Coordinates of C-alpha atoms in Angstrom, one line a residue:
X1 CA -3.3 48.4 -18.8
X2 CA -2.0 46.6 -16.0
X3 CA -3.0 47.0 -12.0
X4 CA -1.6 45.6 -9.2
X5 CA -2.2 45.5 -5.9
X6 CA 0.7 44.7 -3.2
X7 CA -1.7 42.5 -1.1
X8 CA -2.7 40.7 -4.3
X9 CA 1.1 39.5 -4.5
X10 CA 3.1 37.2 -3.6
X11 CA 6.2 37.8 -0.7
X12 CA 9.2 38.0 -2.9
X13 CA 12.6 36.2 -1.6
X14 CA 14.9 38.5 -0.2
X15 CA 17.9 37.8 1.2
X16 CA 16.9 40.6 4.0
X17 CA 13.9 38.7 5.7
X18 CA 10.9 40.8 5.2
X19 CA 8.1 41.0 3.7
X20 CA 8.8 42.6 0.0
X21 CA 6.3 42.5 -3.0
X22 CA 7.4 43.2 -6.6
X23 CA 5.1 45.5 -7.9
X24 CA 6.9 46.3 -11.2
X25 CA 9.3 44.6 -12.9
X26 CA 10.6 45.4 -16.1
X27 CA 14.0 45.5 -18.0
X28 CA 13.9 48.6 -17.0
X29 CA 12.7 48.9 -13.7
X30 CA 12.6 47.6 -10.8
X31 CA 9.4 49.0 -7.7
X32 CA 9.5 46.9 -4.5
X33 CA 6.8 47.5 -1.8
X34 CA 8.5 46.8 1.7
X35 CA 6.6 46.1 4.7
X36 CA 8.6 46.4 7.8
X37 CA 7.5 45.7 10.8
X38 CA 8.2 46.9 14.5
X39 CA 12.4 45.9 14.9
X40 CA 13.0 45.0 11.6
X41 CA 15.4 46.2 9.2
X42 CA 17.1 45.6 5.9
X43 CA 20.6 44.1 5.7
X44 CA 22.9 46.7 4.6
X45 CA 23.8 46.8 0.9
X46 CA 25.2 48.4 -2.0
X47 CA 23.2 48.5 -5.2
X48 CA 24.4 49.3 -8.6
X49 CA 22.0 51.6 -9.7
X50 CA 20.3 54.6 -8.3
X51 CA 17.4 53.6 -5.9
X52 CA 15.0 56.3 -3.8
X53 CA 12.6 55.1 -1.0
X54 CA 9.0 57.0 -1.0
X55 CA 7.5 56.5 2.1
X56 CA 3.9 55.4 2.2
X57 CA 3.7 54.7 5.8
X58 CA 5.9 55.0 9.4
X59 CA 8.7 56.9 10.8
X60 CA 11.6 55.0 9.3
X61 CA 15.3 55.8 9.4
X62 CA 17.6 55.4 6.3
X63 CA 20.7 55.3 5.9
X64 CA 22.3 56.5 2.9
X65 CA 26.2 56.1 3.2
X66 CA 27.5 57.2 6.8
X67 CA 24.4 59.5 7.3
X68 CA 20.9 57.9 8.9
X69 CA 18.2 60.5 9.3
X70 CA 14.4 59.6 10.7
X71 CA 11.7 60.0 7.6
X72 CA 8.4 60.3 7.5
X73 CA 5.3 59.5 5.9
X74 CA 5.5 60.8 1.8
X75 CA 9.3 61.9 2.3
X76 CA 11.5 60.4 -0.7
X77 CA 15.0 59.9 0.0
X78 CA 17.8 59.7 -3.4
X79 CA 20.4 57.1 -2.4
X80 CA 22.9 57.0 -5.5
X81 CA 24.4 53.6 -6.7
X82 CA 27.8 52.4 -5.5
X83 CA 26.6 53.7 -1.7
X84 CA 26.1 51.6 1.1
X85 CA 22.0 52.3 1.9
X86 CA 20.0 50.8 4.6
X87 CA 16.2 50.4 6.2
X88 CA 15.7 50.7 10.0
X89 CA 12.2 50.2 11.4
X90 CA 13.3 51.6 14.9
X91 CA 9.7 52.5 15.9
X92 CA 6.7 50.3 17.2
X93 CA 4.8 51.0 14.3
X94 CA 4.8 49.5 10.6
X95 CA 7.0 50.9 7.8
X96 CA 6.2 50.7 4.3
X97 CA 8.1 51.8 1.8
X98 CA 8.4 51.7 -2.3
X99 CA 11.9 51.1 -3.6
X100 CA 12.6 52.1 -6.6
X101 CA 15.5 51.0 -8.4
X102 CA 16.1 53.0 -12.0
X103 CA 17.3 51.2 -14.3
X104 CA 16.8 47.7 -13.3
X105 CA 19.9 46.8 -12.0
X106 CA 21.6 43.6 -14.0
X107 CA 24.9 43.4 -11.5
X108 CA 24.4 41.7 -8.3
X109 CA 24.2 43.7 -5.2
X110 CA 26.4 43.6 -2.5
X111 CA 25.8 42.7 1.0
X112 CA 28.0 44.6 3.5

């Protein structure tokens, strides 16, 4: 059995400028833990694989192709692959966020 433990980890290199742990990282998998603060936001992208953000903390908004919608703490939001999808931390609170990308994706992703 393995246990991790975000804070435990190391701030993985993103090409999106937050702070971003892997928590789980597999040939099959792929679990970030994003840590937004107040202002920031991803950079928006397209993945090629199926990804859905669980909200652990904060009010972000997400945007999943042309729609953005406010979330909330324990929503999950789907965002299938091949979509554009982005992060917004418009609030003056933190965001966190698990991203989990199923299967691991082995094409690059696309910054838009």
């Amino acid at each position: 059995m393995e246990i991790r433990n975000y804070k435990d980890l190391e701030i993985a290199k993103t090409p999106h400028g937050i702070n971003a742990y892997k928590l789980y990282d597999t040939d099959h998998a792929l679990i970030m833990h994003l840590h937004l603060k107040a202002g920031e936001a991803l950079k928006a992208h397209i993945t090629p694989v199926d990804v859905a953000f669980y909200i652990l903390e904060g009010t972000p908004s997400i945007l999943v192709g042309e729609e953005k919608i406010e979330v909330k703490k324990d929503d999950i939001v789907e965002s299938p692959k091949d979509i554009v999808h982005c992060i917004y931390n418009e609030s003056d609170n933190d965001v966190r966020v698990l991203v989990m990308k199923l299967p691991k994706p082995t094409a690059k992703t696309i910054m838009v």
